[in-house]
XYZ file of C-alpha atoms in Angstrom:
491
model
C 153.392 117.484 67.454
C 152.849 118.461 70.779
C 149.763 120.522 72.063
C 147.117 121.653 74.152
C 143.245 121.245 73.447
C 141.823 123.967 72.455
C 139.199 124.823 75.180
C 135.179 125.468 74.284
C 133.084 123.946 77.195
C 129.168 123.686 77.452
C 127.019 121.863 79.730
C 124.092 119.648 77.752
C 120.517 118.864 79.320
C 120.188 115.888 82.185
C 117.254 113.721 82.474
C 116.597 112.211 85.870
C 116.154 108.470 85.228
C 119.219 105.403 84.763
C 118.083 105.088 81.462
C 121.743 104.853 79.457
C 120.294 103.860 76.293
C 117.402 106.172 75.639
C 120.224 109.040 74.462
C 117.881 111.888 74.524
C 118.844 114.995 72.074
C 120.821 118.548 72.920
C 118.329 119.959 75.311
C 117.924 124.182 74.145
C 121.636 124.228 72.298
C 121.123 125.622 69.380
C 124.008 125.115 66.430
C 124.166 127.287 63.797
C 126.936 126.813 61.614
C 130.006 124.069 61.284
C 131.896 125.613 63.742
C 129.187 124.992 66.456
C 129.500 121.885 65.835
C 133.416 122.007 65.715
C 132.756 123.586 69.032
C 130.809 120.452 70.183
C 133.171 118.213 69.558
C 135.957 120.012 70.828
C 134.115 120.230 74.124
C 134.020 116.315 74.468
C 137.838 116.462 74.418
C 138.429 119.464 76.898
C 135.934 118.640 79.275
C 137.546 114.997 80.394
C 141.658 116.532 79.580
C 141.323 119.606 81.927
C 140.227 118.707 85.408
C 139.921 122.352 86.373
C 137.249 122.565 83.605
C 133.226 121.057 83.837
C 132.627 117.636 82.316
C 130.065 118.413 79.470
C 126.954 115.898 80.056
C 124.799 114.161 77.543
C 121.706 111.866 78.815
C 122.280 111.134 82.485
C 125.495 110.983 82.502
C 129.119 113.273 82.566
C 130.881 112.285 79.149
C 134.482 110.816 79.423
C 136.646 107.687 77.344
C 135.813 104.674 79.327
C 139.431 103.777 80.464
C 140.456 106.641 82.719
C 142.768 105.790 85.796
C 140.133 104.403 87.840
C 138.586 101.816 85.516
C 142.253 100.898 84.020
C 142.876 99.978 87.708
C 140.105 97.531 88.060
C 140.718 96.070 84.859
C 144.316 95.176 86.250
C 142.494 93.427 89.203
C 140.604 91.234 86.611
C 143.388 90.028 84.349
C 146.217 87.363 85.687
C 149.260 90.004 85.393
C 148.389 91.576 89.508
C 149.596 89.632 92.706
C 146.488 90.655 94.128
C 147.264 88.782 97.586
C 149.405 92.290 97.959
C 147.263 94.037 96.963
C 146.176 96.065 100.660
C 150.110 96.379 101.362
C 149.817 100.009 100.541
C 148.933 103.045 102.853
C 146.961 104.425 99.975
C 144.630 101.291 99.710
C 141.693 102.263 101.794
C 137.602 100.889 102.530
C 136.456 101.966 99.010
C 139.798 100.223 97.192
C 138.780 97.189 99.326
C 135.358 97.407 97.931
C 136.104 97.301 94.750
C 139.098 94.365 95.232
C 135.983 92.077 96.755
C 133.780 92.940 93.375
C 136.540 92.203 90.857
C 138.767 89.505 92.993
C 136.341 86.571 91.798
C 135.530 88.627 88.436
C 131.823 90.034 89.489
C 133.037 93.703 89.484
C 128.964 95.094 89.255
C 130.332 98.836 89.138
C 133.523 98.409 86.523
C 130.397 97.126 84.196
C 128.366 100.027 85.142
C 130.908 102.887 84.522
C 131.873 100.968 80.990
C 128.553 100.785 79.708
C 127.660 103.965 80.819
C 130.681 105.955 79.784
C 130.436 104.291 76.252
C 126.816 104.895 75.565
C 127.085 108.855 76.633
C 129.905 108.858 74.392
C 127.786 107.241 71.783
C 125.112 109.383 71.673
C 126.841 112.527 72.229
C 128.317 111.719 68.638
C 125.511 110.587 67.168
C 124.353 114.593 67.701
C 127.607 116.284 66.162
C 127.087 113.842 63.666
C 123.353 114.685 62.358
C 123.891 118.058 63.184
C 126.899 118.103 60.994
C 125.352 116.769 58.219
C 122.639 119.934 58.403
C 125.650 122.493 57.770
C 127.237 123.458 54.642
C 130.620 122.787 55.295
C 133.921 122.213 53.224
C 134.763 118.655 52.392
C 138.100 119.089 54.966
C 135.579 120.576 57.799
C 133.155 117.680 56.809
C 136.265 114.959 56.743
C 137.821 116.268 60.024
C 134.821 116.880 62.368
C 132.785 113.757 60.969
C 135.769 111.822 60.865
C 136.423 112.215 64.249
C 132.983 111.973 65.660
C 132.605 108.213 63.412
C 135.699 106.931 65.219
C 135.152 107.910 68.752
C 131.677 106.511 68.402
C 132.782 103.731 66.679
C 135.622 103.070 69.199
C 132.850 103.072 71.813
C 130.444 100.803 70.319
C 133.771 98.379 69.995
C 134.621 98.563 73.418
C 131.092 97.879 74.750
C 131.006 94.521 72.275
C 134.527 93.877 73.695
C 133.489 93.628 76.968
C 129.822 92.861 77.402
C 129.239 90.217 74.182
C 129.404 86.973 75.036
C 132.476 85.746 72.825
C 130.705 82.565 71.628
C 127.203 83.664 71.335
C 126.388 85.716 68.266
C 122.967 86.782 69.135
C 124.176 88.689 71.890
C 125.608 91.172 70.430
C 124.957 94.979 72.267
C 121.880 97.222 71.955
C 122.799 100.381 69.408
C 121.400 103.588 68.417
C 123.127 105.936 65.822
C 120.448 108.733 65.482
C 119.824 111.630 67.926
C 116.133 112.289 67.076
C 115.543 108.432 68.014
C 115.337 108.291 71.745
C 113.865 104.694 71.524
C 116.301 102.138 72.662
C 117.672 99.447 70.011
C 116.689 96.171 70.926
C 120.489 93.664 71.538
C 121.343 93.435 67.555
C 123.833 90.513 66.631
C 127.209 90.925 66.885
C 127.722 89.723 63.295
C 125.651 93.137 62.680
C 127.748 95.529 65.294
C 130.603 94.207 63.044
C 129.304 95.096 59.934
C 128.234 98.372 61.442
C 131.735 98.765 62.745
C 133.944 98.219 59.781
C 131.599 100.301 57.410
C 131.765 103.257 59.127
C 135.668 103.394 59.882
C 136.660 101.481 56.486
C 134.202 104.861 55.535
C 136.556 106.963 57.614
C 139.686 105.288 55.812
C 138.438 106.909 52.681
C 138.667 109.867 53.630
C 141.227 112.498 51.937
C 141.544 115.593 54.292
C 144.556 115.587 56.150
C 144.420 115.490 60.315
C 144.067 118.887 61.898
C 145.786 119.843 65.364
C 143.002 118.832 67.229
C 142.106 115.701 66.316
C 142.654 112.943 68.016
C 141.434 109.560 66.492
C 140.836 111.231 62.764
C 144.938 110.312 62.265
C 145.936 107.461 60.134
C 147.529 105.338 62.320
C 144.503 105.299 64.773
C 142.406 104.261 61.647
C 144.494 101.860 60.456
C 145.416 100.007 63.793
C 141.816 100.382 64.828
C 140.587 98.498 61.754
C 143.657 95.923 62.967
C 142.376 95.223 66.224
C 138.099 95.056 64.934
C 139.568 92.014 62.571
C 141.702 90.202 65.243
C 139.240 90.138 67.877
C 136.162 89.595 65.403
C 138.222 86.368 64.310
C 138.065 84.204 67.188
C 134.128 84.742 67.800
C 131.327 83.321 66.994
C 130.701 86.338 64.699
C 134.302 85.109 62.716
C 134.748 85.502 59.042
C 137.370 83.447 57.004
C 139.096 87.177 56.108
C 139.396 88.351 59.350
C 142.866 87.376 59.844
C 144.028 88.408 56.694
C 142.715 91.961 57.000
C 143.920 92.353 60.424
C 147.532 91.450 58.419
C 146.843 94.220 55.940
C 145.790 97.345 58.706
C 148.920 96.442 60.697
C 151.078 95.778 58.145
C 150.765 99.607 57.320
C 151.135 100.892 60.679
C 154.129 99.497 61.214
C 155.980 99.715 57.814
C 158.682 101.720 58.754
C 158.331 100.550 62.505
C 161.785 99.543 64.442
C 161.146 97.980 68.094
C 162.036 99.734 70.665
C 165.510 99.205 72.162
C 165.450 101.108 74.792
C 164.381 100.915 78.412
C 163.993 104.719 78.955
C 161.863 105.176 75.557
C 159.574 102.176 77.293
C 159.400 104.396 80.700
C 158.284 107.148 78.895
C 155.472 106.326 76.703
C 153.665 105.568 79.934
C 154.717 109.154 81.894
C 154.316 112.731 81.570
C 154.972 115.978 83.426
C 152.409 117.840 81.400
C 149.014 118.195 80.113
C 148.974 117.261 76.387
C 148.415 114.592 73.296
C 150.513 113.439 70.411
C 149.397 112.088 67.140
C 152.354 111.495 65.630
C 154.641 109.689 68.042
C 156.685 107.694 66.096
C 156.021 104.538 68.672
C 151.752 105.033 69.435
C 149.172 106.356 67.099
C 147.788 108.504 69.763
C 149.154 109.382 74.061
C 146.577 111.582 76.022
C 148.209 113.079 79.461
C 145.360 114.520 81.275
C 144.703 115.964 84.687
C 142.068 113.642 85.887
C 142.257 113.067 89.432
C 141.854 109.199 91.066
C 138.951 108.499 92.996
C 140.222 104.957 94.323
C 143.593 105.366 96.613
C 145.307 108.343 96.652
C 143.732 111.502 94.617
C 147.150 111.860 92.526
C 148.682 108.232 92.552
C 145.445 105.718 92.600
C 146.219 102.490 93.913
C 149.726 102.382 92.536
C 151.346 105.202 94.657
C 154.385 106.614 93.767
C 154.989 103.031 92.049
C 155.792 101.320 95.071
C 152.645 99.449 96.086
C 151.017 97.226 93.625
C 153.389 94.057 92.793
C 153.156 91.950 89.403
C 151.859 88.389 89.582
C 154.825 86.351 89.712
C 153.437 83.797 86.560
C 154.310 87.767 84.083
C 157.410 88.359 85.800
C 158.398 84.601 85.459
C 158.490 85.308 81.771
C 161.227 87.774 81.018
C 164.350 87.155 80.572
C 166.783 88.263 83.547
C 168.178 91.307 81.113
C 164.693 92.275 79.251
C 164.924 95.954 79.180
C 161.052 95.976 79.992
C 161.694 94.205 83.829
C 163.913 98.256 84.242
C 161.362 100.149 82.520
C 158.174 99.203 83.869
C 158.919 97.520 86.897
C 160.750 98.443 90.334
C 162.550 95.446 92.272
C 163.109 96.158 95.906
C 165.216 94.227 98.369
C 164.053 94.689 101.775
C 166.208 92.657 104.574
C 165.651 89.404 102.371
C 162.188 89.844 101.298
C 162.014 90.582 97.336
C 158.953 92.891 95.818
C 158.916 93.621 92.641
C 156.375 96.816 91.918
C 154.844 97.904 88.890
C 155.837 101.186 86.831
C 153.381 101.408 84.751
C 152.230 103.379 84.182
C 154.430 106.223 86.033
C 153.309 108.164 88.772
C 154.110 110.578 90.900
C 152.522 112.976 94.109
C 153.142 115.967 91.818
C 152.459 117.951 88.983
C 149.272 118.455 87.067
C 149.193 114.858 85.473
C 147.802 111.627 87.194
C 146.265 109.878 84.206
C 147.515 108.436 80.681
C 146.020 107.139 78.099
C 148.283 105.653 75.340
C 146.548 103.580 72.465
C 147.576 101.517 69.688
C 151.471 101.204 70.458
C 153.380 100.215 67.117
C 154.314 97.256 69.293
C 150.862 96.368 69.641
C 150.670 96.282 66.096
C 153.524 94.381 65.401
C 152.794 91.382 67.749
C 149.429 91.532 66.022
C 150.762 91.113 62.491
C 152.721 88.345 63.781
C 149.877 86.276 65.023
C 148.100 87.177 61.801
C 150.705 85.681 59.997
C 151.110 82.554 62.395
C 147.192 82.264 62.272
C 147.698 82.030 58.029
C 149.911 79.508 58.265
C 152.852 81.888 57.932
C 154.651 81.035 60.659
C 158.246 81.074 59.189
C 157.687 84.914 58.725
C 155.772 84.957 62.180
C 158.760 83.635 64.131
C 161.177 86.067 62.103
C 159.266 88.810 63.474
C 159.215 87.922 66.986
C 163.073 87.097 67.323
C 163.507 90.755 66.129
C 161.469 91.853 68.430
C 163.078 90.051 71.010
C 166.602 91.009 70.126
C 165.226 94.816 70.751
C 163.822 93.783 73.910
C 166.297 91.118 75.184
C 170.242 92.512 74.717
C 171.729 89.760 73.227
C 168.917 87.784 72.213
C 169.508 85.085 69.451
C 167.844 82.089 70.421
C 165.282 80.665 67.833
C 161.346 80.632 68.591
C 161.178 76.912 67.928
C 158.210 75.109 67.251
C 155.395 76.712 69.258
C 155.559 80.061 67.347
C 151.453 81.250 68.018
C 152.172 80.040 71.913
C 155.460 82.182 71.958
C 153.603 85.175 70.026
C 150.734 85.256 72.767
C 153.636 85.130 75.972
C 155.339 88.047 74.129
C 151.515 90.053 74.131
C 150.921 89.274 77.620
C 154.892 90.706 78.242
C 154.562 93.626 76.232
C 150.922 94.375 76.976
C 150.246 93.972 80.851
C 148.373 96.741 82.995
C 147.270 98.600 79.597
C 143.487 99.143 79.450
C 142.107 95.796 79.447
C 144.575 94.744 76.884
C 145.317 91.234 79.069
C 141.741 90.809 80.141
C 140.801 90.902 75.563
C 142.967 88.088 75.090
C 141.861 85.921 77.939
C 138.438 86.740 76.499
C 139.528 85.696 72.982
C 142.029 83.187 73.784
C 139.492 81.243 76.350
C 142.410 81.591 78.952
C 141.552 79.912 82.916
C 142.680 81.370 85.501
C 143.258 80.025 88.996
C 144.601 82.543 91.844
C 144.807 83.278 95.478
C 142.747 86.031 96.945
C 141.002 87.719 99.794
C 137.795 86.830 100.774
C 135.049 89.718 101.856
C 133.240 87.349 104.145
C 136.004 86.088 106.361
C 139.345 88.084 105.150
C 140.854 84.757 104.540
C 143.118 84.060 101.978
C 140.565 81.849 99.138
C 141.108 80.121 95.584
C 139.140 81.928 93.022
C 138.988 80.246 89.209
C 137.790 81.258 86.048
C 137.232 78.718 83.817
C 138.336 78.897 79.967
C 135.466 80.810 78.238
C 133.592 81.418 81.439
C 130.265 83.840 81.130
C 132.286 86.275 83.424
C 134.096 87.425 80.309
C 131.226 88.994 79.591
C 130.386 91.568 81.581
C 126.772 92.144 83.383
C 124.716 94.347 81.230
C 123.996 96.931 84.759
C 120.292 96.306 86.375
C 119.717 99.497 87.866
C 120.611 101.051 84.379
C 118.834 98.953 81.713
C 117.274 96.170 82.615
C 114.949 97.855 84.943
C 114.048 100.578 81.887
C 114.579 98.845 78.622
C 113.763 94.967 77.578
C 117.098 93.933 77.471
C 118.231 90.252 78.230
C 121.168 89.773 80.512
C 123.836 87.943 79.746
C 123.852 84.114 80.391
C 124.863 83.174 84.184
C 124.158 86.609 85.549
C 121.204 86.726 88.111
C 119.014 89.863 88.576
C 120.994 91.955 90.794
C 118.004 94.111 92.350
């Protein structure tokens, strides 16, 4: 299926302060019936797909999913997958792209943690309305399903992200502040992330249960979102300090289903694809992602169509990634470019696929059957399973690698984790997750905002810059919040 959003926009109330956490209520909206609140939630979607159309606001800030171009781009400067020495090659790469290369080239990126935590809590408590104000409404059990349905999983996708990327991995008590109730405008105090788990996996495991089919406009309510949502909660839960000893087998179960009748992808064009598109739209039911958003969203960092990338001919892959493909891996044509200029060899990144035209300059794709399949492989390998594991990954290979029939050998996890970081780079913090998780170093070559020399920046293996700064100016300066552990006051 293949369609627009349906269009209803409305602007909410603004208050004046920073204050991302005190999610004040609909300011004079007044919702009547279910399909006001339909209305509401449909608004959320239109509002960030249609750039021609007014963001609708909640709180202090515009509401929009936290990895649009911009922040996917900065993400990519964090994780080990960007030469960033060529960073400034481009024509396109101007004083504000500098700016932000400085911030994120030794990992202190102040304003990629703002627009996160920001864009994630609006989110958050924009739901939290459509969801009490739902539950006022007589409504069928397939309106109640579809709209609350929804609403759950975009919050809950949220509240994930923001322990993603602002928990300390190994630190339980530092978990992320949470409110689920509009008519509460006083902040939560930093709950444990044992707790944001449990919170979590109720309320989509909740969702799960749910009968109602999907309706053309959702977008998470789909079983496959669900399902490889639940997947990727378990895996990540199961390496911190908020583990439990069924984490890994539940991951196994959720991706197991999502990729029952899943075949890998063969071919380099299908790869090129998934990550381009000539027109505003979404699909739920793509046979290879449970859900790919093509929106209209204009770049604020490099060029207004083509973002740092241009026309995929300016940002070049680290060469530790490219070092890892095969010479005939299908994925080398489809998401990369190799030039040859009088001797000197770049090799640019396609992905995703952009261009100087046409309404489209931003794609989302999330929860690629792939991404699935490498996870039920770990899960497996992590069990102990790792006869199954490794017969999973060398036919995954063979439909990446033509002519592929080498066997993993003995290192089957280590091979399953260089096939993620292969099949996974420049996708929405994927990389940066598992460097988290994985307590991955990182050693690289960069410039430096003082001099403009060329410097060696590390990261050591579970260092507190995997967790990002909770923002000063934001919460810290409104709400008694503790920052996270090796991050001074930034005022």
């Amino acid at each position: 299926m293949k369609t627009s959003v349906f269009v209803l926009i409305f602007v909410l109330g603004l208050i004046s302060c920073k204050d991302y956490l005190n999610l004040v209520p609909k300011n004079q909206r007044v919702v009547l019936n279910v399909e006001d609140v339909k209305s509401e939630l449909l608004a959320y979607w239109a509002g960030h797909t249609y750039a021609f159309l007014p963001l609708p606001s909640y709180g202090p800030s515009a509401l929009s999913l936290p990895f649009y171009n911009d922040i996917n781009a900065q993400l990519c400067l964090y994780e080990d997958n960007l030469d960033v020495l060529h960073f400034k090659d481009h024509s396109d790469i101007n004083t504000e792209c500098m700016n932000l290369y400085y911030e994120s080239v030794d990992w202190k990126g102040i304003s990629l943690a703002a627009s996160i935590w920001t864009n994630c809590y609006a989110s958050i408590g924009f739901m939290n309305s459509i969801i009490d104000d739902l539950a006022k409404m007589n409504s069928t059990q397939v309106e109640f399903e579809t709209i609350n349905g929804e609403a759950k999983l975009i919050r809950a996708w949220n509240i994930f992200k923001l322990l993603q990327f602002f928990a300390p991995y190994g630190d339980n008590k530092l978990g992320i502040p949470l409110n689920l109730s509009s008519e509460n405008t006083t902040p939560g105090k930093r709950y444990t992330q044992t707790y944001i788990y449990d919170v979590l996996i109720k309320e989509v495991e909740e969702v799960a249960a749910y009968t109602s089919a999907s309706e053309r406009w959702n977008f998470f309510y789909t079983p496959d979102f669900v399902k490889s949502f639940l997947a990727e909660i378990y895996m990540f839960r199961a390496g911190s300090a908020a583990a439990q000893t069924t984490d890994w087998k539940m991951a196994e179960k959720y991706s197991e289903e999502v990729i029952a009748s899943y075949i890998p992808e063969d071919n380099a064009e299908i790869l090129t694809d998934l990550f381009s598109s000539e027109n505003v739209s979404y699909i739920t039911d793509n046979p290879y992602c449970a859900l790919k958003l093509a929106t209209a969203r204009f770049c604020s960092i490099g060029n207004q169509f083509t973002g740092i990338w241009g026309l995929n001919n300016a940002q070049q892959v680290d060469e530790g990634l490219w070092s890892l493909y095969d010479a005939n891996d299908i994925r080398r044509n489809a998401w990369f470019r190799v030039e040859d200029n009088n001797g000197i060899i770049s090799r640019y990144i396609a992905k995703p696929v952009v261009s100087s035209w046409g309404p489209v300059t931003d794609i989302l794709v999330l929860y690629r059957k792939a991404d699935l399949y490498l996870l039920n492989a770990e899960a497996k390998c992590r069990q102990g399973n790792e006869l199954a594991a490794a017969r999973m990954l060398e036919t995954f290979r063979a439909a990446r690698i033509p002519g592929y029939n080498i066997s993993v050998g003995n290192n089957v996890l280590d091979e399953i984790l260089k096939e993620r970081r292969k099949e996974l780079c420049f996708e929405y913090g994927s990389r940066w997750l598992d460097m988290k998780r994985l307590g991955i170093a990182c050693t690289r070559k960069g410039y430096s905002k003082e001099s403009e020399d060329v410097q060696t920046y590390t990261l050591e293996a579970n260092d507190y810059r995997y967790a990002l700064p909770i923002p000063a100016d934001i919460e810290l300066d409104y709400n008694n919040i503790s920052q996270n552990p090796g991050w001074t006051n930034f005022n």
